[in-house]
Amino acid sequence: MSFLTSRLPLKAIQLSRALLRPAALASAPAFRSDPTHLTNFNKHNRHLTTGSTLKMPEQLSKSEVTSKTDPSVAKQWDNETPMSEQVSDLYSLIDSLKLCMFTTTRPNVGPVSRAMALAKRSGPDLLFLANTHSDKFSDLDSKKTVLVTFSDSTSKGWVSITGEATTVDNSDPRIKDIYSPTVSAWFGDLGDGKHDGSYNDPRMALIEVKTTYVSYWKKTTGTLGFLKEVGQAALTGSVAQPGLSRRLEGDVLEQERSKA
């Protein structure tokens, strides 16, 4: 008998598996790090660790309901891990993923997202190579604020970055530094000796996102621990704590930017 089945009834195992199905995960509420809730987060005063550690689900209190606090955020909020470690974890997560969803705002439409590959991370800021003929550039002419999100399908960790985007044409020397031959696959070669998909291609441009706000979530349990945590919480009416919810902004980002 496995570790999980020896400690959980069959109903809990079945429920945990159901909760891990893509449809269930897609409909689950996202973890938010709204600063208006931070006073309530601090009341929990839990010891937080960054290893693969299983915490028992915590019961929901009446005050947490009446205070309009999101209990899933409050019980996973990390205000104890040193900021240097939180920054390091953020960078590790971004660098391991590379592919993100890049969201702009289009006039008379609203938010528009597309998948983009991160060309380089410079401290907390992000650099992308893109075709100046794409609609995202006209979006950015209208509104500079963007949202960049990363998601790890294996660990379920995610990163949400809000920032201000600036665009630079192919005269920027950084384009040559971060260019790789595979980028040309997305531009094509017109055979005119100019529009060839190289870093000299006039269509090649740089989008730089200066990060202003980061929220991210890091899982701290293994697969079995996650199953047990979610299953037990669902059966007992308590709140699961399979990871840590964190936020970076203001002076922290400026300090990291100065180091890059």
PDB file of C-alpha atoms in Angstrom:
ATOM      1  CA  MET A   1       0.000   0.000   0.000  1.00  0.00           C
ATOM      2  CA  SER A   2       1.379   3.401  -0.951  1.00  0.00           C
ATOM      3  CA  PHE A   3       2.056   6.304   1.441  1.00  0.00           C
ATOM      4  CA  LEU A   4      -0.929   8.202   0.100  1.00  0.00           C
ATOM      5  CA  THR A   5      -3.481   5.391   0.134  1.00  0.00           C
ATOM      6  CA  SER A   6      -2.474   4.282   3.607  1.00  0.00           C
ATOM      7  CA  ARG A   7      -3.423   7.677   5.021  1.00  0.00           C
ATOM      8  CA  LEU A   8      -6.326   8.835   2.904  1.00  0.00           C
ATOM      9  CA  PRO A   9      -9.723   7.237   2.266  1.00  0.00           C
ATOM     10  CA  LEU A  10     -10.562   6.297  -1.307  1.00  0.00           C
ATOM     11  CA  LYS A  11     -12.940   9.261  -1.564  1.00  0.00           C
ATOM     12  CA  ALA A  12     -10.089  11.667  -0.813  1.00  0.00           C
ATOM     13  CA  ILE A  13      -7.854  10.119  -3.459  1.00  0.00           C
ATOM     14  CA  GLN A  14     -10.595  10.282  -6.083  1.00  0.00           C
ATOM     15  CA  LEU A  15     -11.382  13.880  -5.170  1.00  0.00           C
ATOM     16  CA  SER A  16      -7.720  14.882  -5.322  1.00  0.00           C
ATOM     17  CA  ARG A  17      -7.345  13.375  -8.776  1.00  0.00           C
ATOM     18  CA  ALA A  18     -10.466  15.163  -9.958  1.00  0.00           C
ATOM     19  CA  LEU A  19      -9.116  18.472  -8.670  1.00  0.00           C
ATOM     20  CA  LEU A  20      -5.888  17.986 -10.633  1.00  0.00           C
ATOM     21  CA  ARG A  21      -7.617  17.534 -13.971  1.00  0.00           C
ATOM     22  CA  PRO A  22      -6.929  20.418 -16.407  1.00  0.00           C
ATOM     23  CA  ALA A  23     -10.556  21.562 -16.377  1.00  0.00           C
ATOM     24  CA  ALA A  24     -10.626  21.781 -12.603  1.00  0.00           C
ATOM     25  CA  LEU A  25      -7.321  23.615 -12.417  1.00  0.00           C
ATOM     26  CA  ALA A  26      -8.370  26.048 -15.136  1.00  0.00           C
ATOM     27  CA  SER A  27     -11.486  27.003 -13.203  1.00  0.00           C
ATOM     28  CA  ALA A  28      -9.722  27.371  -9.863  1.00  0.00           C
ATOM     29  CA  PRO A  29      -9.438  30.952  -8.538  1.00  0.00           C
ATOM     30  CA  ALA A  30      -6.044  32.562  -9.157  1.00  0.00           C
ATOM     31  CA  PHE A  31      -3.934  33.500  -6.165  1.00  0.00           C
ATOM     32  CA  ARG A  32      -3.952  37.274  -5.699  1.00  0.00           C
ATOM     33  CA  SER A  33      -1.540  39.389  -3.765  1.00  0.00           C
ATOM     34  CA  ASP A  34      -3.719  42.443  -3.348  1.00  0.00           C
ATOM     35  CA  PRO A  35      -1.973  44.786  -0.883  1.00  0.00           C
ATOM     36  CA  THR A  36      -5.307  45.626   0.764  1.00  0.00           C
ATOM     37  CA  HIS A  37      -5.302  42.144   2.277  1.00  0.00           C
ATOM     38  CA  LEU A  38      -1.767  42.165   3.692  1.00  0.00           C
ATOM     39  CA  THR A  39      -2.840  43.167   7.196  1.00  0.00           C
ATOM     40  CA  ASN A  40      -4.892  39.996   7.404  1.00  0.00           C
ATOM     41  CA  PHE A  41      -2.074  37.882   5.921  1.00  0.00           C
ATOM     42  CA  ASN A  42       0.262  38.822   8.744  1.00  0.00           C
ATOM     43  CA  LYS A  43      -2.131  37.464  11.369  1.00  0.00           C
ATOM     44  CA  HIS A  44      -1.320  33.885  10.436  1.00  0.00           C
ATOM     45  CA  ASN A  45       2.358  34.139  11.477  1.00  0.00           C
ATOM     46  CA  ARG A  46       3.275  30.734  10.040  1.00  0.00           C
ATOM     47  CA  HIS A  47       6.796  29.428   9.655  1.00  0.00           C
ATOM     48  CA  LEU A  48       7.344  29.217   5.893  1.00  0.00           C
ATOM     49  CA  THR A  49       9.872  27.023   4.191  1.00  0.00           C
ATOM     50  CA  THR A  50      10.982  26.788   0.582  1.00  0.00           C
ATOM     51  CA  GLY A  51      11.711  23.076   0.487  1.00  0.00           C
ATOM     52  CA  SER A  52       9.334  20.289  -0.507  1.00  0.00           C
ATOM     53  CA  THR A  53       7.426  20.426   2.767  1.00  0.00           C
ATOM     54  CA  LEU A  54       3.893  19.258   3.465  1.00  0.00           C
ATOM     55  CA  LYS A  55       1.816  21.509   5.708  1.00  0.00           C
ATOM     56  CA  MET A  56      -1.485  20.399   7.160  1.00  0.00           C
ATOM     57  CA  PRO A  57      -4.534  22.269   5.811  1.00  0.00           C
ATOM     58  CA  GLU A  58      -5.723  25.025   8.145  1.00  0.00           C
ATOM     59  CA  GLN A  59      -9.305  25.505   9.260  1.00  0.00           C
ATOM     60  CA  LEU A  60     -11.152  28.573   8.017  1.00  0.00           C
ATOM     61  CA  SER A  61     -12.059  31.054  10.741  1.00  0.00           C
ATOM     62  CA  LYS A  62     -15.171  33.223  10.838  1.00  0.00           C
ATOM     63  CA  SER A  63     -13.062  36.378  10.908  1.00  0.00           C
ATOM     64  CA  GLU A  64     -11.436  35.391   7.627  1.00  0.00           C
ATOM     65  CA  VAL A  65     -14.821  35.273   5.955  1.00  0.00           C
ATOM     66  CA  THR A  66     -16.150  38.526   7.397  1.00  0.00           C
ATOM     67  CA  SER A  67     -12.888  40.409   6.675  1.00  0.00           C
ATOM     68  CA  LYS A  68     -13.240  39.770   2.916  1.00  0.00           C
ATOM     69  CA  THR A  69      -9.872  38.028   2.915  1.00  0.00           C
ATOM     70  CA  ASP A  70      -9.170  35.342   0.320  1.00  0.00           C
ATOM     71  CA  PRO A  71      -8.168  32.457   2.629  1.00  0.00           C
ATOM     72  CA  SER A  72      -6.174  30.601  -0.021  1.00  0.00           C
ATOM     73  CA  VAL A  73      -3.944  33.646  -0.406  1.00  0.00           C
ATOM     74  CA  ALA A  74      -3.782  34.483   3.287  1.00  0.00           C
ATOM     75  CA  LYS A  75      -2.658  31.030   4.358  1.00  0.00           C
ATOM     76  CA  GLN A  76       0.003  30.811   1.650  1.00  0.00           C
ATOM     77  CA  TRP A  77       1.238  34.394   1.882  1.00  0.00           C
ATOM     78  CA  ASP A  78       5.009  34.502   2.440  1.00  0.00           C
ATOM     79  CA  ASN A  79       6.200  37.416   4.567  1.00  0.00           C
ATOM     80  CA  GLU A  80       9.055  35.536   6.225  1.00  0.00           C
ATOM     81  CA  THR A  81      11.401  34.276   3.510  1.00  0.00           C
ATOM     82  CA  PRO A  82      14.316  36.727   3.004  1.00  0.00           C
ATOM     83  CA  MET A  83      13.695  39.020   0.038  1.00  0.00           C
ATOM     84  CA  SER A  84      16.962  37.941  -1.596  1.00  0.00           C
ATOM     85  CA  GLU A  85      15.677  34.369  -1.674  1.00  0.00           C
ATOM     86  CA  GLN A  86      12.303  35.451  -3.019  1.00  0.00           C
ATOM     87  CA  VAL A  87      14.040  37.321  -5.847  1.00  0.00           C
ATOM     88  CA  SER A  88      16.282  34.332  -6.589  1.00  0.00           C
ATOM     89  CA  ASP A  89      13.265  32.007  -6.751  1.00  0.00           C
ATOM     90  CA  LEU A  90      11.524  34.421  -9.127  1.00  0.00           C
ATOM     91  CA  TYR A  91      14.502  34.567 -11.474  1.00  0.00           C
ATOM     92  CA  SER A  92      14.900  30.787 -11.428  1.00  0.00           C
ATOM     93  CA  LEU A  93      11.262  30.302 -12.375  1.00  0.00           C
ATOM     94  CA  ILE A  94      11.381  32.830 -15.228  1.00  0.00           C
ATOM     95  CA  ASP A  95      14.697  31.558 -16.591  1.00  0.00           C
ATOM     96  CA  SER A  96      13.484  27.961 -16.599  1.00  0.00           C
ATOM     97  CA  LEU A  97      10.368  28.756 -18.617  1.00  0.00           C
ATOM     98  CA  LYS A  98      11.272  31.392 -21.269  1.00  0.00           C
ATOM     99  CA  LEU A  99       7.901  31.131 -23.057  1.00  0.00           C
ATOM    100  CA  CYS A 100       5.245  33.527 -21.799  1.00  0.00           C
ATOM    101  CA  MET A 101       1.962  35.186 -22.654  1.00  0.00           C
ATOM    102  CA  PHE A 102       2.466  38.848 -23.559  1.00  0.00           C
ATOM    103  CA  THR A 103      -0.671  40.963 -23.100  1.00  0.00           C
ATOM    104  CA  THR A 104      -1.233  44.414 -24.560  1.00  0.00           C
ATOM    105  CA  THR A 105      -4.331  46.628 -24.619  1.00  0.00           C
ATOM    106  CA  ARG A 106      -5.928  47.279 -28.006  1.00  0.00           C
ATOM    107  CA  PRO A 107      -8.187  50.295 -28.541  1.00  0.00           C
ATOM    108  CA  ASN A 108     -11.873  49.340 -28.808  1.00  0.00           C
ATOM    109  CA  VAL A 109     -10.988  45.698 -28.092  1.00  0.00           C
ATOM    110  CA  GLY A 110      -9.336  45.402 -24.681  1.00  0.00           C
ATOM    111  CA  PRO A 111      -6.589  43.005 -23.531  1.00  0.00           C
ATOM    112  CA  VAL A 112      -4.975  40.973 -26.321  1.00  0.00           C
ATOM    113  CA  SER A 113      -2.483  38.186 -25.569  1.00  0.00           C
ATOM    114  CA  ARG A 114      -0.034  36.186 -27.627  1.00  0.00           C
ATOM    115  CA  ALA A 115       2.756  33.724 -26.857  1.00  0.00           C
ATOM    116  CA  MET A 116       6.275  35.167 -26.989  1.00  0.00           C
ATOM    117  CA  ALA A 117       9.722  33.813 -26.234  1.00  0.00           C
ATOM    118  CA  LEU A 118      11.764  35.783 -23.738  1.00  0.00           C
ATOM    119  CA  ALA A 119      15.025  36.843 -25.404  1.00  0.00           C
ATOM    120  CA  LYS A 120      16.728  37.994 -22.212  1.00  0.00           C
ATOM    121  CA  ARG A 121      16.025  38.830 -18.605  1.00  0.00           C
ATOM    122  CA  SER A 122      17.965  41.815 -17.254  1.00  0.00           C
ATOM    123  CA  GLY A 123      17.392  41.806 -13.517  1.00  0.00           C
ATOM    124  CA  PRO A 124      13.621  42.180 -13.087  1.00  0.00           C
ATOM    125  CA  ASP A 125      13.174  43.580 -16.612  1.00  0.00           C
ATOM    126  CA  LEU A 126      12.416  41.616 -19.784  1.00  0.00           C
ATOM    127  CA  LEU A 127      13.646  41.902 -23.377  1.00  0.00           C
ATOM    128  CA  PHE A 128      11.825  40.535 -26.434  1.00  0.00           C
ATOM    129  CA  LEU A 129      12.616  40.497 -30.157  1.00  0.00           C
ATOM    130  CA  ALA A 130       9.608  41.195 -32.354  1.00  0.00           C
ATOM    131  CA  ASN A 131       8.505  42.145 -35.864  1.00  0.00           C
ATOM    132  CA  THR A 132       7.654  45.846 -36.162  1.00  0.00           C
ATOM    133  CA  HIS A 133       4.841  44.933 -38.556  1.00  0.00           C
ATOM    134  CA  SER A 134       2.920  43.068 -35.840  1.00  0.00           C
ATOM    135  CA  ASP A 135      -0.181  44.553 -34.228  1.00  0.00           C
ATOM    136  CA  LYS A 136       1.424  44.596 -30.792  1.00  0.00           C
ATOM    137  CA  PHE A 137       3.433  47.665 -31.793  1.00  0.00           C
ATOM    138  CA  SER A 138       0.336  49.693 -32.597  1.00  0.00           C
ATOM    139  CA  ASP A 139      -1.117  48.472 -29.294  1.00  0.00           C
ATOM    140  CA  LEU A 140       1.959  49.788 -27.476  1.00  0.00           C
ATOM    141  CA  ASP A 141       1.705  53.111 -29.277  1.00  0.00           C
ATOM    142  CA  SER A 142      -1.702  53.469 -27.646  1.00  0.00           C
ATOM    143  CA  LYS A 143      -0.869  52.107 -24.180  1.00  0.00           C
ATOM    144  CA  LYS A 144       2.528  51.166 -22.755  1.00  0.00           C
ATOM    145  CA  THR A 145       1.331  49.074 -19.808  1.00  0.00           C
ATOM    146  CA  VAL A 146       1.631  45.330 -20.444  1.00  0.00           C
ATOM    147  CA  LEU A 147       1.093  42.085 -18.563  1.00  0.00           C
ATOM    148  CA  VAL A 148       3.556  39.215 -18.971  1.00  0.00           C
ATOM    149  CA  THR A 149       2.683  35.824 -17.489  1.00  0.00           C
ATOM    150  CA  PHE A 150       4.644  32.593 -17.135  1.00  0.00           C
ATOM    151  CA  SER A 151       3.194  29.218 -16.126  1.00  0.00           C
ATOM    152  CA  ASP A 152       4.971  25.972 -15.260  1.00  0.00           C
ATOM    153  CA  SER A 153       2.723  23.028 -16.133  1.00  0.00           C
ATOM    154  CA  THR A 154       4.932  20.663 -14.133  1.00  0.00           C
ATOM    155  CA  SER A 155       5.183  22.460 -10.796  1.00  0.00           C
ATOM    156  CA  LYS A 156       1.994  24.550 -11.267  1.00  0.00           C
ATOM    157  CA  GLY A 157       4.081  27.607 -10.363  1.00  0.00           C
ATOM    158  CA  TRP A 158       3.261  30.864 -12.098  1.00  0.00           C
ATOM    159  CA  VAL A 159       4.516  34.432 -12.476  1.00  0.00           C
ATOM    160  CA  SER A 160       2.523  37.576 -13.292  1.00  0.00           C
ATOM    161  CA  ILE A 161       4.493  40.693 -14.252  1.00  0.00           C
ATOM    162  CA  THR A 162       3.055  44.150 -14.847  1.00  0.00           C
ATOM    163  CA  GLY A 163       5.336  46.649 -16.555  1.00  0.00           C
ATOM    164  CA  GLU A 164       5.811  49.533 -18.951  1.00  0.00           C
ATOM    165  CA  ALA A 165       6.993  48.616 -22.442  1.00  0.00           C
ATOM    166  CA  THR A 166       9.220  50.656 -24.730  1.00  0.00           C
ATOM    167  CA  THR A 167      10.122  49.762 -28.305  1.00  0.00           C
ATOM    168  CA  VAL A 168      13.435  50.295 -30.082  1.00  0.00           C
ATOM    169  CA  ASP A 169      14.256  49.745 -33.767  1.00  0.00           C
ATOM    170  CA  ASN A 170      17.080  47.561 -35.070  1.00  0.00           C
ATOM    171  CA  SER A 171      19.685  50.260 -34.480  1.00  0.00           C
ATOM    172  CA  ASP A 172      19.857  49.158 -30.827  1.00  0.00           C
ATOM    173  CA  PRO A 173      23.102  47.146 -30.356  1.00  0.00           C
ATOM    174  CA  ARG A 174      21.412  44.893 -27.812  1.00  0.00           C
ATOM    175  CA  ILE A 175      19.492  43.235 -30.645  1.00  0.00           C
ATOM    176  CA  LYS A 176      22.697  41.736 -32.031  1.00  0.00           C
ATOM    177  CA  ASP A 177      23.706  40.573 -28.563  1.00  0.00           C
ATOM    178  CA  ILE A 178      20.508  38.653 -27.845  1.00  0.00           C
ATOM    179  CA  TYR A 179      19.752  37.508 -31.411  1.00  0.00           C
ATOM    180  CA  SER A 180      19.969  33.826 -32.310  1.00  0.00           C
ATOM    181  CA  PRO A 181      19.634  32.255 -35.792  1.00  0.00           C
ATOM    182  CA  THR A 182      16.398  30.498 -34.823  1.00  0.00           C
ATOM    183  CA  VAL A 183      14.704  33.904 -34.589  1.00  0.00           C
ATOM    184  CA  SER A 184      14.827  34.150 -38.395  1.00  0.00           C
ATOM    185  CA  ALA A 185      12.286  31.325 -38.598  1.00  0.00           C
ATOM    186  CA  TRP A 186       9.618  33.789 -37.473  1.00  0.00           C
ATOM    187  CA  PHE A 187      10.592  36.492 -39.978  1.00  0.00           C
ATOM    188  CA  GLY A 188      11.443  34.685 -43.204  1.00  0.00           C
ATOM    189  CA  ASP A 189      13.892  35.741 -45.927  1.00  0.00           C
ATOM    190  CA  LEU A 190      12.415  37.816 -48.747  1.00  0.00           C
ATOM    191  CA  GLY A 191      15.564  37.318 -50.824  1.00  0.00           C
ATOM    192  CA  ASP A 192      16.187  41.028 -51.273  1.00  0.00           C
ATOM    193  CA  GLY A 193      19.357  41.063 -49.170  1.00  0.00           C
ATOM    194  CA  LYS A 194      17.637  43.250 -46.621  1.00  0.00           C
ATOM    195  CA  HIS A 195      14.567  41.561 -45.161  1.00  0.00           C
ATOM    196  CA  ASP A 196      16.416  38.352 -44.342  1.00  0.00           C
ATOM    197  CA  GLY A 197      15.446  37.695 -40.738  1.00  0.00           C
ATOM    198  CA  SER A 198      18.887  38.650 -39.419  1.00  0.00           C
ATOM    199  CA  TYR A 199      19.562  41.153 -36.645  1.00  0.00           C
ATOM    200  CA  ASN A 200      20.075  43.747 -39.411  1.00  0.00           C
ATOM    201  CA  ASP A 201      16.572  43.174 -40.787  1.00  0.00           C
ATOM    202  CA  PRO A 202      14.700  46.518 -40.538  1.00  0.00           C
ATOM    203  CA  ARG A 203      11.669  44.615 -39.252  1.00  0.00           C
ATOM    204  CA  MET A 204      13.644  43.396 -36.235  1.00  0.00           C
ATOM    205  CA  ALA A 205      12.839  45.441 -33.138  1.00  0.00           C
ATOM    206  CA  LEU A 206      13.301  45.257 -29.401  1.00  0.00           C
ATOM    207  CA  ILE A 207      10.547  45.434 -26.800  1.00  0.00           C
ATOM    208  CA  GLU A 208      11.810  46.208 -23.315  1.00  0.00           C
ATOM    209  CA  VAL A 209       9.477  45.724 -20.361  1.00  0.00           C
ATOM    210  CA  LYS A 210      10.392  47.652 -17.233  1.00  0.00           C
ATOM    211  CA  THR A 211       8.770  45.683 -14.430  1.00  0.00           C
ATOM    212  CA  THR A 212       6.660  47.625 -11.924  1.00  0.00           C
ATOM    213  CA  TYR A 213       4.853  44.807 -10.089  1.00  0.00           C
ATOM    214  CA  VAL A 214       5.368  41.060  -9.680  1.00  0.00           C
ATOM    215  CA  SER A 215       3.224  38.404  -8.067  1.00  0.00           C
ATOM    216  CA  TYR A 216       4.134  34.746  -8.206  1.00  0.00           C
ATOM    217  CA  TRP A 217       3.390  31.395  -6.627  1.00  0.00           C
ATOM    218  CA  LYS A 218       5.856  28.627  -5.809  1.00  0.00           C
ATOM    219  CA  LYS A 219       4.821  25.082  -4.963  1.00  0.00           C
ATOM    220  CA  THR A 220       6.433  23.672  -1.818  1.00  0.00           C
ATOM    221  CA  THR A 221       5.024  20.140  -1.921  1.00  0.00           C
ATOM    222  CA  GLY A 222       5.754  17.127  -4.077  1.00  0.00           C
ATOM    223  CA  THR A 223       3.091  15.454  -6.212  1.00  0.00           C
ATOM    224  CA  LEU A 224       1.874  13.144  -3.445  1.00  0.00           C
ATOM    225  CA  GLY A 225       1.973  15.971  -0.937  1.00  0.00           C
ATOM    226  CA  PHE A 226      -0.085  18.157  -3.245  1.00  0.00           C
ATOM    227  CA  LEU A 227      -2.677  15.410  -3.696  1.00  0.00           C
ATOM    228  CA  LYS A 228      -2.941  14.816   0.028  1.00  0.00           C
ATOM    229  CA  GLU A 229      -3.078  18.535   0.847  1.00  0.00           C
ATOM    230  CA  VAL A 230      -5.866  19.313  -1.619  1.00  0.00           C
ATOM    231  CA  GLY A 231      -7.839  16.140  -0.926  1.00  0.00           C
ATOM    232  CA  GLN A 232      -7.720  16.515   2.844  1.00  0.00           C
ATOM    233  CA  ALA A 233      -8.643  20.202   2.669  1.00  0.00           C
ATOM    234  CA  ALA A 234     -11.630  19.499   0.437  1.00  0.00           C
ATOM    235  CA  LEU A 235     -12.901  16.767   2.759  1.00  0.00           C
ATOM    236  CA  THR A 236     -12.457  18.655   6.023  1.00  0.00           C
ATOM    237  CA  GLY A 237     -13.502  22.152   4.966  1.00  0.00           C
ATOM    238  CA  SER A 238     -10.035  23.524   5.683  1.00  0.00           C
ATOM    239  CA  VAL A 239      -7.788  25.500   3.315  1.00  0.00           C
ATOM    240  CA  ALA A 240      -4.955  23.837   1.378  1.00  0.00           C
ATOM    241  CA  GLN A 241      -1.428  25.253   1.594  1.00  0.00           C
ATOM    242  CA  PRO A 242       0.604  23.568  -1.169  1.00  0.00           C
ATOM    243  CA  GLY A 243       2.804  26.589  -1.885  1.00  0.00           C
ATOM    244  CA  LEU A 244       3.889  30.170  -1.233  1.00  0.00           C
ATOM    245  CA  SER A 245       2.368  33.359  -2.638  1.00  0.00           C
ATOM    246  CA  ARG A 246       4.756  36.303  -3.014  1.00  0.00           C
ATOM    247  CA  ARG A 247       4.880  39.884  -4.274  1.00  0.00           C
ATOM    248  CA  LEU A 248       7.716  42.198  -5.385  1.00  0.00           C
ATOM    249  CA  GLU A 249       7.435  45.903  -6.210  1.00  0.00           C
ATOM    250  CA  GLY A 250       8.813  49.384  -5.559  1.00  0.00           C
ATOM    251  CA  ASP A 251      12.250  49.635  -3.957  1.00  0.00           C
ATOM    252  CA  VAL A 252      12.927  45.910  -4.275  1.00  0.00           C
ATOM    253  CA  LEU A 253      12.651  46.087  -8.068  1.00  0.00           C
ATOM    254  CA  GLU A 254      14.709  49.275  -8.241  1.00  0.00           C
ATOM    255  CA  GLN A 255      17.493  47.677  -6.211  1.00  0.00           C
ATOM    256  CA  GLU A 256      17.505  44.623  -8.460  1.00  0.00           C
ATOM    257  CA  ARG A 257      17.510  46.830 -11.544  1.00  0.00           C
ATOM    258  CA  SER A 258      20.608  48.659 -10.288  1.00  0.00           C
ATOM    259  CA  LYS A 259      22.444  45.335  -9.988  1.00  0.00           C
ATOM    260  CA  ALA A 260      21.696  44.200 -13.550  1.00  0.00           C
TER     261      ALA A 260
END
